[in-house]
Protein backbone atom coordinates (compact mmCIF):
# COMPACT_ATOMS: atom_id res chain seq x y z
CA MET A 1 11.34 -28.60 -3.19
CA LYS A 2 12.65 -26.71 -6.17
CA LYS A 3 11.19 -28.81 -8.71
CA LEU A 4 7.70 -28.43 -7.26
CA GLU A 5 8.60 -24.56 -7.14
CA ASN A 6 9.66 -24.47 -11.06
CA VAL A 7 6.05 -26.22 -11.44
CA MET A 8 3.90 -24.03 -9.93
CA THR A 9 5.80 -20.98 -10.94
CA GLY A 10 5.22 -22.36 -14.60
CA LEU A 11 1.78 -22.45 -14.31
CA TYR A 12 1.88 -18.97 -12.69
CA SER A 13 3.76 -17.70 -15.64
CA THR A 14 1.95 -19.71 -18.67
CA ALA A 15 -1.72 -18.63 -16.92
CA LYS A 16 -3.87 -16.75 -19.56
CA VAL A 17 -7.82 -15.93 -19.45
CA CYS A 18 -9.93 -15.67 -22.53
CA PRO A 19 -11.22 -12.24 -23.27
CA TYR A 20 -14.47 -11.18 -22.21
CA LYS A 21 -16.22 -10.89 -25.18
CA ASN A 22 -14.86 -14.29 -26.12
CA PRO A 23 -15.23 -16.58 -23.31
CA GLU A 24 -14.97 -19.83 -25.18
CA CYS A 25 -11.65 -19.07 -26.88
CA ASN A 26 -8.52 -21.30 -27.07
CA ALA A 27 -6.70 -19.89 -23.94
CA SER A 28 -3.38 -21.01 -25.05
CA LYS A 29 -3.82 -19.32 -28.28
CA ASP A 30 -5.80 -16.38 -27.64
CA GLY A 31 -5.85 -15.84 -24.11
CA LEU A 32 -4.68 -12.98 -22.32
CA PRO A 33 -1.82 -13.12 -19.87
CA LEU A 34 -1.64 -11.13 -16.70
CA GLU A 35 1.05 -8.90 -17.91
CA PRO A 36 -0.08 -6.44 -19.43
CA ASP A 37 -3.23 -7.40 -20.34
CA LEU A 38 -5.41 -8.60 -17.52
CA LYS A 39 -3.65 -5.86 -15.34
CA LYS A 40 -4.82 -3.18 -17.50
CA ILE A 41 -8.35 -4.19 -17.72
CA LEU A 42 -8.37 -4.27 -13.81
CA ALA A 43 -6.67 -0.92 -13.59
CA SER A 44 -8.84 1.03 -16.10
CA SER A 45 -12.30 -0.91 -16.76
CA GLN A 46 -15.41 0.29 -14.91
CA ASP A 47 -17.48 -2.56 -16.26
CA TYR A 48 -18.62 -4.45 -12.86
CA ASP A 49 -19.02 -7.84 -15.02
CA GLU A 50 -15.94 -7.56 -16.96
CA LEU A 51 -13.92 -6.86 -13.70
CA LEU A 52 -15.53 -10.01 -12.05
CA TYR A 53 -14.92 -12.02 -15.13
CA VAL A 54 -11.28 -11.45 -15.17
CA TRP A 55 -10.83 -11.72 -11.21
CA LYS A 56 -12.18 -14.58 -11.55
CA GLY A 57 -10.84 -16.18 -14.67
CA TRP A 58 -6.99 -15.47 -13.11
CA ARG A 59 -7.65 -17.30 -10.07
CA ASP A 60 -9.20 -20.21 -12.14
CA ALA A 61 -6.32 -20.48 -14.52
CA SER A 62 -3.69 -19.85 -11.97
CA GLY A 63 -4.23 -20.63 -8.33
CA ALA A 64 -6.61 -23.37 -8.34
CA LYS A 65 -4.18 -25.55 -10.69
CA MET A 66 -1.58 -25.40 -8.06
CA ARG A 67 -3.16 -26.39 -5.01
CA GLN A 68 -1.88 -30.00 -5.03
CA ASP A 69 1.32 -29.05 -5.65
CA TYR A 70 1.21 -26.46 -2.80
CA GLU A 71 0.15 -28.93 -0.47
CA GLU A 72 3.01 -31.30 -1.04
CA TYR A 73 5.37 -28.30 -1.14
CA ILE A 74 4.04 -27.30 2.63
CA ARG A 75 4.92 -31.01 3.68
CA LEU A 76 8.51 -30.82 2.13
CA SER A 77 9.36 -27.30 3.44
CA ASN A 78 8.27 -28.15 6.87
CA LYS A 79 10.34 -31.17 6.83
CA ALA A 80 13.58 -28.98 5.66
CA ALA A 81 12.62 -26.81 8.45
CA THR A 82 12.48 -29.51 11.07
CA LEU A 83 15.88 -30.85 10.35
CA ASN A 84 17.30 -27.49 10.49
CA GLY A 85 16.27 -27.42 14.37
CA PHE A 86 13.05 -25.27 13.53
CA LYS A 87 9.27 -25.90 14.50
CA ASP A 88 8.05 -25.09 10.91
CA MET A 89 9.24 -23.06 7.68
CA GLY A 90 7.43 -20.42 9.29
CA ASP A 91 9.27 -20.24 12.21
CA MET A 92 12.40 -20.34 9.92
CA TRP A 93 11.62 -17.57 8.09
CA ARG A 94 11.03 -15.34 11.06
CA ASP A 95 14.19 -16.12 12.40
CA ASP A 96 16.13 -14.21 9.75
CA TYR A 97 14.46 -11.25 11.91
CA GLU A 98 16.36 -12.33 14.92
CA THR A 99 13.53 -10.60 16.89
CA GLU A 100 11.68 -11.98 20.27
CA ASN A 101 8.00 -11.62 19.70
CA PHE A 102 8.47 -10.68 16.05
CA GLN A 103 4.59 -11.11 15.32
CA GLU A 104 3.73 -9.37 18.04
CA SER A 105 5.58 -6.26 17.33
CA LEU A 106 4.06 -6.58 13.67
CA ARG A 107 0.74 -6.69 15.24
CA LYS A 108 1.63 -3.23 17.25
CA LEU A 109 2.75 -1.56 14.07
CA TRP A 110 -0.37 -2.22 12.29
CA SER A 111 -2.56 -1.09 15.20
CA GLU A 112 -0.77 2.24 15.04
CA LEU A 113 -1.24 2.46 10.92
CA GLU A 114 -5.24 0.74 10.96
CA PRO A 115 -6.70 3.86 12.03
CA LEU A 116 -5.49 5.96 8.92
CA TYR A 117 -6.03 2.83 6.63
CA LEU A 118 -9.63 2.65 7.51
CA LYS A 119 -10.02 6.47 6.83
CA ILE A 120 -9.05 5.49 3.41
CA HIS A 121 -10.97 2.46 2.98
CA ARG A 122 -14.25 4.09 4.20
CA TYR A 123 -13.55 6.93 1.73
CA THR A 124 -12.83 5.04 -0.89
CA LEU A 125 -15.85 2.47 -0.14
CA ARG A 126 -18.19 5.77 -0.14
CA ARG A 127 -16.55 6.64 -3.82
CA LEU A 128 -17.03 3.51 -5.23
CA LYS A 129 -20.84 3.36 -4.22
CA LYS A 130 -21.31 6.28 -6.41
CA VAL A 131 -19.88 4.57 -9.34
CA TYR A 132 -21.12 1.25 -8.99
CA GLY A 133 -24.66 2.07 -7.24
CA ASP A 134 -27.03 -1.22 -6.27
CA ARG A 135 -23.91 -3.35 -7.64
CA LEU A 136 -22.23 -2.81 -4.95
CA ASP A 137 -23.58 -4.40 -1.40
CA ASP A 138 -21.58 -2.17 1.28
CA SER A 139 -23.91 -3.26 3.82
CA ASP A 140 -21.39 -5.07 5.51
CA GLY A 141 -18.58 -2.20 5.36
CA LEU A 142 -16.61 -4.61 2.97
CA ILE A 143 -15.18 -3.68 -0.61
CA PRO A 144 -15.63 -6.50 -3.25
CA ALA A 145 -12.29 -6.94 -4.20
CA HIS A 146 -12.41 -6.97 -7.94
CA LEU A 147 -13.15 -3.22 -7.66
CA LEU A 148 -9.80 -2.01 -6.61
CA GLY A 149 -7.91 -1.63 -9.69
CA ASN A 150 -5.37 -4.24 -8.84
CA MET A 151 -5.83 -8.21 -9.50
CA TRP A 152 -5.10 -8.44 -5.73
CA ALA A 153 -6.48 -5.24 -4.09
CA GLN A 154 -2.92 -4.68 -2.92
CA SER A 155 -2.48 -1.33 -3.74
CA TRP A 156 -5.46 1.29 -5.34
CA GLU A 157 -3.51 3.65 -7.18
CA ASN A 158 -5.21 2.85 -10.13
CA LEU A 159 -8.55 4.34 -8.46
CA VAL A 160 -7.20 7.73 -8.20
CA GLU A 161 -9.55 8.99 -10.89
CA ILE A 162 -12.20 7.73 -8.57
CA LEU A 163 -10.54 8.79 -5.50
CA ARG A 164 -8.86 11.99 -5.96
CA PRO A 165 -9.91 14.45 -3.49
CA PHE A 166 -9.77 17.85 -5.66
CA PRO A 167 -10.43 16.82 -9.36
CA LYS A 168 -9.49 20.62 -10.34
CA ALA A 169 -6.15 21.11 -8.29
CA ALA A 170 -3.07 19.60 -9.87
CA SER A 171 -2.08 15.99 -10.01
CA VAL A 172 1.10 13.84 -10.36
CA ASN A 173 0.80 11.76 -13.57
CA ILE A 174 3.63 11.42 -15.60
CA THR A 175 2.80 8.72 -17.97
CA SER A 176 1.89 11.15 -20.70
CA ALA A 177 5.00 13.37 -20.21
CA LEU A 178 7.12 9.88 -20.70
CA LYS A 179 5.39 9.09 -23.71
CA ASP A 180 5.40 12.62 -25.32
CA GLN A 181 9.21 12.80 -24.43
CA ASN A 182 9.77 9.32 -26.27
CA TYR A 183 11.00 7.84 -23.31
CA ASN A 184 11.43 3.85 -23.55
CA ALA A 185 12.40 1.09 -21.34
CA LEU A 186 16.27 1.89 -21.46
CA ARG A 187 16.06 5.64 -21.06
CA MET A 188 13.87 5.10 -17.93
CA PHE A 189 16.39 3.03 -16.57
CA GLU A 190 19.02 5.52 -17.49
CA LYS A 191 17.19 8.15 -15.60
CA SER A 192 16.99 6.37 -12.52
CA GLU A 193 20.66 5.68 -12.75
CA GLU A 194 21.29 9.33 -12.89
CA PHE A 195 19.37 9.67 -9.59
CA TYR A 196 21.79 7.28 -7.94
CA GLN A 197 24.58 9.05 -9.24
CA SER A 198 23.79 12.41 -8.36
CA LEU A 199 23.98 10.80 -4.46
CA GLY A 200 27.56 9.76 -5.00
CA LEU A 201 26.49 6.27 -5.24
CA PRO A 202 28.13 3.74 -7.40
CA SER A 203 26.91 3.18 -10.99
CA ASN A 204 24.27 0.47 -11.42
CA ALA A 205 24.20 0.54 -15.27
CA VAL A 206 25.62 -2.89 -15.39
CA SER A 207 21.81 -4.15 -14.26
CA TYR A 208 20.10 -3.07 -17.30
CA GLY A 209 22.94 -3.64 -19.59
CA SER A 210 22.79 -6.39 -22.53
CA LYS A 211 22.63 -9.10 -19.99
CA ALA A 212 19.32 -8.01 -18.65
CA LEU A 213 16.09 -8.31 -19.49
CA ILE A 214 14.09 -4.82 -19.16
CA GLU A 215 11.26 -5.59 -21.73
CA LYS A 216 8.82 -8.47 -22.55
CA PRO A 217 10.30 -10.59 -25.10
CA ALA A 218 7.93 -11.33 -28.20
CA ASP A 219 9.38 -15.08 -28.69
CA ARG A 220 8.99 -16.60 -25.36
CA GLU A 221 6.98 -16.81 -22.05
CA VAL A 222 8.56 -15.51 -19.08
CA VAL A 223 7.58 -14.42 -15.74
CA CYS A 224 7.14 -10.68 -15.91
CA HIS A 225 7.28 -10.01 -12.08
CA ALA A 226 10.13 -7.16 -11.89
CA SER A 227 13.04 -8.46 -9.81
CA ALA A 228 16.94 -8.03 -9.15
CA TRP A 229 19.34 -10.48 -9.50
CA ASP A 230 23.07 -10.76 -7.70
CA PHE A 231 25.38 -13.19 -9.31
CA CYS A 232 27.60 -13.26 -6.41
CA ASP A 233 30.72 -12.75 -8.44
CA ARG A 234 31.10 -9.14 -7.12
CA SER A 235 30.78 -7.41 -11.11
CA ASP A 236 27.32 -9.27 -12.57
CA TYR A 237 23.83 -7.85 -11.22
CA ARG A 238 20.70 -7.83 -13.38
CA ILE A 239 17.31 -6.70 -13.45
CA LYS A 240 14.21 -8.40 -15.21
CA MET A 241 11.32 -6.74 -15.92
CA CYS A 242 8.98 -6.02 -18.64
CA THR A 243 8.95 -2.71 -18.91
CA ASP A 244 5.91 -0.66 -19.85
CA VAL A 245 6.45 3.10 -20.44
CA LYS A 246 4.14 4.67 -17.45
CA MET A 247 4.69 6.15 -14.34
CA ASP A 248 4.07 3.17 -12.18
CA ASP A 249 7.06 1.48 -13.85
CA PHE A 250 9.17 4.41 -13.43
CA ILE A 251 8.70 4.05 -9.89
CA THR A 252 9.23 0.57 -9.99
CA ILE A 253 12.70 1.04 -11.66
CA HIS A 254 13.70 2.87 -8.92
CA HIS A 255 12.69 0.14 -6.33
CA GLU A 256 14.46 -2.72 -8.37
CA MET A 257 17.55 -0.09 -8.78
CA GLY A 258 17.75 0.11 -4.88
CA HIS A 259 18.51 -3.68 -4.64
CA ILE A 260 21.37 -3.37 -7.20
CA GLN A 261 22.70 -0.66 -5.21
CA TYR A 262 22.50 -2.45 -2.02
CA PHE A 263 24.34 -5.46 -3.70
CA ILE A 264 26.94 -3.41 -5.22
CA LEU A 265 27.39 -1.55 -1.60
CA TYR A 266 28.34 -4.89 0.10
CA LYS A 267 29.86 -6.96 -2.22
CA ASP A 268 33.06 -6.60 -0.14
CA GLN A 269 31.46 -8.31 2.81
CA PRO A 270 32.21 -12.08 3.28
CA TYR A 271 29.91 -14.40 1.22
CA SER A 272 27.53 -15.29 4.05
CA LEU A 273 27.25 -11.60 5.11
CA ARG A 274 25.91 -10.30 1.61
CA THR A 275 22.40 -9.87 2.36
CA GLY A 276 20.26 -7.17 3.69
CA ALA A 277 20.62 -6.35 7.65
CA ASN A 278 17.15 -8.06 7.44
CA PRO A 279 14.65 -9.05 4.46
CA GLY A 280 12.86 -6.01 4.67
CA PHE A 281 16.03 -3.39 4.65
CA HIS A 282 16.43 -4.57 0.49
CA GLU A 283 13.00 -3.49 -0.05
CA ALA A 284 12.89 -0.50 1.64
CA VAL A 285 15.79 0.87 -0.03
CA GLY A 286 14.57 1.48 -3.57
CA ASP A 287 11.14 2.88 -2.27
CA THR A 288 13.06 5.16 0.00
CA ILE A 289 14.68 6.82 -3.17
CA ALA A 290 10.85 6.51 -4.74
CA LEU A 291 9.51 8.49 -2.06
CA SER A 292 11.80 11.47 -3.25
CA VAL A 293 11.39 10.62 -6.97
CA ALA A 294 7.92 11.02 -6.89
CA THR A 295 7.56 14.17 -5.47
CA PRO A 296 6.10 17.01 -7.71
CA GLN A 297 9.18 19.17 -7.01
CA HIS A 298 11.47 16.24 -8.46
CA LEU A 299 9.58 15.69 -11.48
CA GLN A 300 9.17 19.33 -12.21
CA ASN A 301 13.10 19.41 -11.84
CA VAL A 302 13.67 16.43 -14.05
CA GLY A 303 11.30 18.06 -16.71
CA LEU A 304 8.66 15.47 -16.76
CA LEU A 305 5.81 17.66 -14.92
CA SER A 306 5.02 20.99 -16.03
CA ASP A 307 2.00 23.29 -15.42
CA TYR A 308 1.96 22.09 -11.76
CA GLU A 309 0.41 24.56 -9.60
CA GLU A 310 1.55 24.11 -5.94
CA ASN A 311 -1.02 24.36 -2.94
CA LEU A 312 -2.81 22.23 -0.09
CA GLU A 313 -5.26 20.81 -2.21
CA ALA A 314 -2.63 19.81 -4.59
CA ASP A 315 -0.64 18.34 -1.64
CA ILE A 316 -3.39 16.43 -0.71
CA ASN A 317 -4.21 14.83 -3.92
CA ALA A 318 -0.37 13.79 -4.26
CA LEU A 319 -0.71 12.29 -0.52
CA MET A 320 -3.87 10.42 -1.33
CA GLU A 321 -1.93 8.85 -4.52
CA THR A 322 0.79 7.99 -2.54
CA ALA A 323 -1.17 6.45 0.45
CA LEU A 324 -3.40 4.22 -2.40
CA GLN A 325 0.29 2.71 -2.64
CA LYS A 326 1.89 2.61 0.64
CA VAL A 327 -0.86 2.52 3.21
CA VAL A 328 -3.33 0.62 1.36
CA PHE A 329 -0.47 -2.29 0.82
CA LEU A 330 0.31 -3.13 4.71
CA PRO A 331 -2.65 -5.10 5.37
CA PHE A 332 -2.66 -7.16 2.29
CA ALA A 333 1.35 -8.04 3.07
CA LEU A 334 0.47 -8.89 6.73
CA ALA A 335 -2.56 -11.32 5.71
CA LEU A 336 -0.72 -13.03 3.00
CA ASP A 337 2.17 -13.94 5.57
CA THR A 338 0.09 -14.21 8.44
CA TRP A 339 -1.96 -17.01 6.31
CA ARG A 340 1.42 -18.99 5.28
CA TRP A 341 2.52 -18.89 8.89
CA ASP A 342 -0.74 -20.25 9.73
CA VAL A 343 -0.42 -22.81 6.93
CA PHE A 344 2.87 -23.93 7.86
CA SER A 345 2.22 -24.33 11.57
CA GLY A 346 -0.86 -26.60 11.08
CA ALA A 347 -3.14 -23.88 12.78
CA VAL A 348 -5.56 -24.16 9.93
CA SER A 349 -6.09 -27.51 8.18
CA GLU A 350 -5.60 -27.82 4.59
CA LYS A 351 -9.62 -28.42 4.42
CA GLU A 352 -9.70 -24.42 5.46
CA TRP A 353 -6.81 -22.74 3.43
CA ASN A 354 -8.94 -20.93 1.33
CA ALA A 355 -11.74 -19.81 3.57
CA HIS A 356 -8.68 -18.80 6.02
CA TRP A 357 -7.49 -16.68 3.39
CA TRP A 358 -10.58 -14.61 3.19
CA LYS A 359 -11.05 -14.34 6.91
CA LEU A 360 -7.52 -12.69 7.23
CA ARG A 361 -8.68 -10.66 4.26
CA GLN A 362 -11.67 -9.60 5.39
CA GLU A 363 -10.13 -9.16 9.08
CA TYR A 364 -7.26 -6.78 7.79
CA GLN A 365 -8.18 -5.11 4.30
CA ARG A 366 -11.65 -5.29 4.91
CA VAL A 367 -12.31 -6.62 1.33
CA LYS A 368 -14.16 -9.74 0.31
CA PRO A 369 -14.66 -12.11 -2.77
CA PRO A 370 -16.96 -10.93 -5.45
CA VAL A 371 -18.29 -14.47 -5.79
CA GLU A 372 -18.60 -17.23 -3.65
CA ARG A 373 -15.14 -19.32 -3.02
CA THR A 374 -15.00 -22.96 -2.06
CA GLU A 375 -11.57 -25.18 -1.00
CA SER A 376 -11.49 -26.25 -4.43
CA ASP A 377 -10.05 -22.56 -5.13
CA PHE A 378 -6.77 -21.72 -4.06
CA ASP A 379 -6.90 -17.55 -4.33
CA PRO A 380 -3.52 -17.38 -2.30
CA GLY A 381 -1.84 -19.05 -5.27
CA SER A 382 -3.12 -16.20 -7.72
CA LYS A 383 0.11 -14.10 -6.22
CA PHE A 384 3.31 -14.95 -7.31
CA HIS A 385 5.00 -14.88 -4.19
CA VAL A 386 2.99 -18.01 -3.03
CA PRO A 387 4.44 -20.41 -5.65
CA ALA A 388 7.40 -18.63 -5.93
CA ASN A 389 7.99 -18.90 -1.98
CA SER A 390 9.05 -15.59 -1.49
CA GLN A 391 8.46 -13.94 2.08
CA TYR A 392 6.29 -11.03 1.82
CA ILE A 393 6.50 -9.49 5.26
CA ALA A 394 9.50 -8.12 4.27
CA TYR A 395 7.27 -5.77 1.87
CA PHE A 396 5.45 -4.87 5.10
CA ILE A 397 8.72 -3.84 7.22
CA ALA A 398 10.32 -2.19 4.48
CA HIS A 399 7.02 0.44 4.48
CA PHE A 400 7.97 1.11 7.89
CA LEU A 401 11.60 1.52 7.21
CA GLN A 402 11.61 3.50 3.70
CA PHE A 403 9.83 6.51 5.90
CA GLN A 404 11.96 6.26 8.80
CA PHE A 405 14.98 6.18 6.34
CA HIS A 406 13.27 9.13 4.42
CA LYS A 407 13.21 11.03 7.22
CA SER A 408 16.63 10.75 8.42
CA LEU A 409 17.90 11.11 4.81
CA CYS A 410 16.13 14.48 4.53
CA ILE A 411 17.45 15.83 7.73
CA ALA A 412 21.08 14.82 6.37
CA ALA A 413 20.32 16.59 3.25
CA GLY A 414 19.00 19.52 4.65
CA GLN A 415 15.61 19.27 3.32
CA TYR A 416 13.72 18.89 6.24
CA THR A 417 13.99 19.79 9.77
CA PRO A 418 11.64 18.30 12.27
CA GLY A 419 9.23 20.92 13.72
CA GLY A 420 10.13 23.36 10.80
CA GLU A 421 8.13 25.02 8.11
CA GLN A 422 8.90 22.37 5.47
CA PRO A 423 7.03 19.12 5.79
CA LEU A 424 8.46 15.43 5.47
CA TYR A 425 6.42 14.74 2.32
CA LYS A 426 7.62 17.54 0.18
CA CYS A 427 11.52 16.62 0.55
CA ASP A 428 13.56 15.64 -2.52
CA ILE A 429 17.00 14.31 -1.56
CA TYR A 430 18.14 14.31 -5.38
CA LYS A 431 21.79 15.90 -5.68
CA SER A 432 22.69 15.32 -1.51
CA LYS A 433 25.98 13.85 -1.49
CA GLU A 434 25.31 14.00 2.28
CA ALA A 435 22.21 11.73 2.25
CA GLY A 436 24.40 9.59 -0.41
CA ASP A 437 26.95 9.13 2.27
CA LEU A 438 24.67 8.20 5.16
CA LEU A 439 23.12 5.30 2.69
CA LYS A 440 26.68 4.21 1.97
CA LYS A 441 27.24 4.08 5.86
CA GLY A 442 25.02 1.97 6.71
CA LEU A 443 24.03 -0.50 3.50
CA SER A 444 27.88 -1.17 3.15
CA LEU A 445 27.52 -3.24 6.17
CA GLY A 446 25.14 -6.08 4.55
CA ALA A 447 24.35 -8.10 7.36
CA ALA A 448 27.49 -7.69 9.50
CA LYS A 449 25.48 -6.20 12.01
CA HIS A 450 22.46 -6.62 13.57
CA TRP A 451 19.49 -4.88 11.64
CA SER A 452 18.95 -2.66 14.96
CA ASP A 453 22.59 -1.58 14.90
CA VAL A 454 22.32 -0.46 11.08
CA LEU A 455 18.95 1.24 11.73
CA GLU A 456 20.31 3.30 14.43
CA ILE A 457 23.36 4.06 12.31
CA MET A 458 21.13 5.17 9.53
CA THR A 459 18.29 6.65 11.31
CA GLY A 460 19.69 7.00 15.10
CA GLN A 461 16.60 4.65 16.20
CA LYS A 462 16.94 0.89 17.15
CA GLU A 463 13.24 -0.10 16.44
CA LEU A 464 10.73 0.06 13.67
CA THR A 465 8.35 2.77 14.30
CA SER A 466 5.21 4.60 12.81
CA SER A 467 5.90 7.80 13.54
CA ALA A 468 7.40 8.70 10.39
CA ILE A 469 4.75 7.47 8.18
CA LEU A 470 2.06 8.93 10.29
CA GLU A 471 4.03 12.18 10.18
CA TYR A 472 4.28 12.19 6.35
CA PHE A 473 0.20 11.45 5.75
CA LYS A 474 -0.78 13.76 8.69
CA PRO A 475 -2.36 16.60 6.16
CA LEU A 476 -4.08 13.61 4.49
CA SER A 477 -5.54 12.16 7.64
CA ASP A 478 -6.68 15.45 9.06
CA PHE A 479 -8.46 16.24 5.26
CA LEU A 480 -10.02 12.54 5.52
CA ASP A 481 -11.46 12.91 9.25
CA GLU A 482 -13.18 16.10 7.70
CA GLN A 483 -14.83 13.88 5.01
CA GLU A 484 -16.19 11.47 7.41
CA PRO A 485 -20.11 11.42 7.55
CA LYS A 486 -21.91 13.34 10.58
CA PRO A 487 -23.38 10.78 12.96
CA PRO A 488 -27.41 10.72 12.71
CA LEU A 489 -28.94 12.67 15.18
CA THR A 490 -31.20 10.76 17.92
CA ASP A 491 -33.94 12.86 18.11
CA ALA A 492 -34.38 13.82 14.61
CA LYS A 493 -37.57 12.62 12.77
CA PRO A 494 -37.26 10.95 9.29
CA SER A 495 -39.22 13.58 7.85
CA GLU A 496 -36.64 16.24 9.05
CA ALA A 497 -33.84 14.83 6.84
CA LEU A 498 -32.51 17.04 3.90
CA PRO A 499 -31.53 15.90 0.85
CA LEU A 500 -28.34 14.27 -0.18
CA LEU A 501 -25.06 16.60 -0.46
CA ASN A 502 -22.11 14.89 -2.16
CA GLY A 503 -23.55 11.79 -1.65
CA GLU A 504 -24.16 11.88 2.02
CA GLU A 505 -27.55 12.54 4.10
CA VAL A 506 -27.24 15.97 5.50
CA LYS A 507 -29.88 15.77 8.88
CA ALA A 508 -31.56 18.80 9.93
CA PRO A 509 -29.58 20.77 12.22
CA GLN A 510 -30.43 19.85 15.93
CA PRO A 511 -32.70 22.77 17.86
CA ASN A 512 -30.79 25.03 20.32
CA ALA A 513 -32.09 23.80 23.52
CA THR A 514 -30.64 27.05 25.21
CA VAL A 515 -33.36 29.07 23.14
CA PRO A 516 -36.57 27.91 25.14
CA ILE A 517 -34.57 28.31 28.72
CA ALA A 518 -33.87 31.58 27.78
CA VAL A 519 -37.19 32.63 26.68
CA GLY A 520 -38.80 31.02 30.10
CA SER A 521 -36.17 33.04 31.96
CA VAL A 522 -36.82 36.63 30.36
CA LEU A 523 -40.65 35.40 30.91
CA GLY A 524 -40.20 34.96 34.43
CA ILE A 525 -38.09 37.91 35.09
CA PHE A 526 -40.95 39.97 33.11
CA VAL A 527 -43.49 38.49 35.68
CA LEU A 528 -41.44 39.05 38.89
CA VAL A 529 -40.93 42.72 37.89
CA VAL A 530 -44.46 43.19 37.21
CA ILE A 531 -45.27 41.90 40.65
CA ILE A 532 -42.87 43.97 42.76
CA ALA A 533 -43.79 46.85 40.95
CA PHE A 534 -47.37 46.26 41.65
CA VAL A 535 -46.68 45.64 45.44
CA ILE A 536 -44.75 48.86 45.59
CA GLY A 537 -47.65 50.83 43.95
CA ARG A 538 -49.90 49.70 46.57
CA ARG A 539 -48.04 50.42 49.27
CA ARG A 540 -47.27 54.40 48.10
CA ARG A 541 -51.46 54.48 47.71
CA ASN A 542 -52.06 53.18 51.41
CA ALA A 543 -49.36 55.48 52.52
CA ALA A 544 -51.04 58.36 50.87
CA ALA A 545 -54.62 57.41 51.92
CA ASN A 546 -53.32 57.51 55.52
CA MET A 547 -51.70 61.22 55.45
């Protein structure tokens, strides 16, 4: 199994695509690797055809070449799982969470978040339609996967210039500031270390020292996917990352440093308990810290954001950018491991692997392939975690946990009070020893207690919940409600339609049905008064005549 895994990750790490304007190149010599070249093209280009070329080229160069190896890998994985008493490898993976009805609980969490995601999706589709016009067929309500600024459409923050609700309001992007202030990879790591130290936590400095890899080497090919490593000797911890000087990597560093901090805090547990309370906990720690780090307030405090005018429009901009990373990610994560569980269990045959992948992508993400896909393709393999056999549902769980953690830490730090004036999304736990103590109390346990007990220690809750993440994004959700196109009027004729306003058709207002009723009532009363007056006048004339 390990040999096959090495073969597949080797194919992944060495895959290259010829440049768009030189498609017949020698790929091994002149081809572009995923990081940083192909990722940059997906993030910055608005050339529909170039994006399509790169999107398809990466899948041809990576996933398609490992399909046969992956078939054998599934067979061996399931054999290993059954020898350990499990139905299949998916069943073995889910056992890490020690939760009955685990899959049902995940679907419940997603059902609670899905309405917010769909609001973002519809808003994004309308904005992209303005950019790509007739090239984007939106008749089915699905977004072509190559237009979302990311190789896998798992996060859409690279579309922020297109999707920013208020272009004239302040926005949070520190990439220019990092470069203007001569930041390099090392200095970015040192800034992250300073945050963790401000909470009274142990030093992470060993993780980016001489034994670590924090910049892409020029003399060899490496897997650039950011990762943190525990060498299990209670002293050696390292980060492996091809750091680029940009805001995205600045946040990623804080995420990876969260893994290191967790390693250090539970290092005194017995070896078998030196792991996260469940796999999602490990992913949640650094992301919890990043929620504070990415706030405008924090970035101003550390000198990376200036001339930022705080108001509701700026807040909506910031929340949108965060949602394009956090909320948008959830259906991709759920689709990826749902696909693998179905493959492991045999619920989908080998002849339908790729079709099933896109069925799930459409169901959960509402995205579609930009070109026809067949079973000679193997699109799941274009994502590192598939050939590397790394569970992905942990990230899904982590995205709920981090907001639960964040809310609890903010209360401990005195930065947030439920029902108070300060909203949750503005909290920054920087320099809070109280928040650091709460982190230490929970994380130092490792896997010594059931994850629900650790969660209760850290948050007062024993179950995963969507309430914190929904509260965090409530202002954005309300804004998106206001942006929804109004339903067409059933009694309006086509000729009554007015010109487009902001890309949306505004229908003529429906006539007020009370007007004719009121007019009729007035006329009726007037006629009645005339009749009564006539009758009274006639009686008076008759009486006078009889006198």
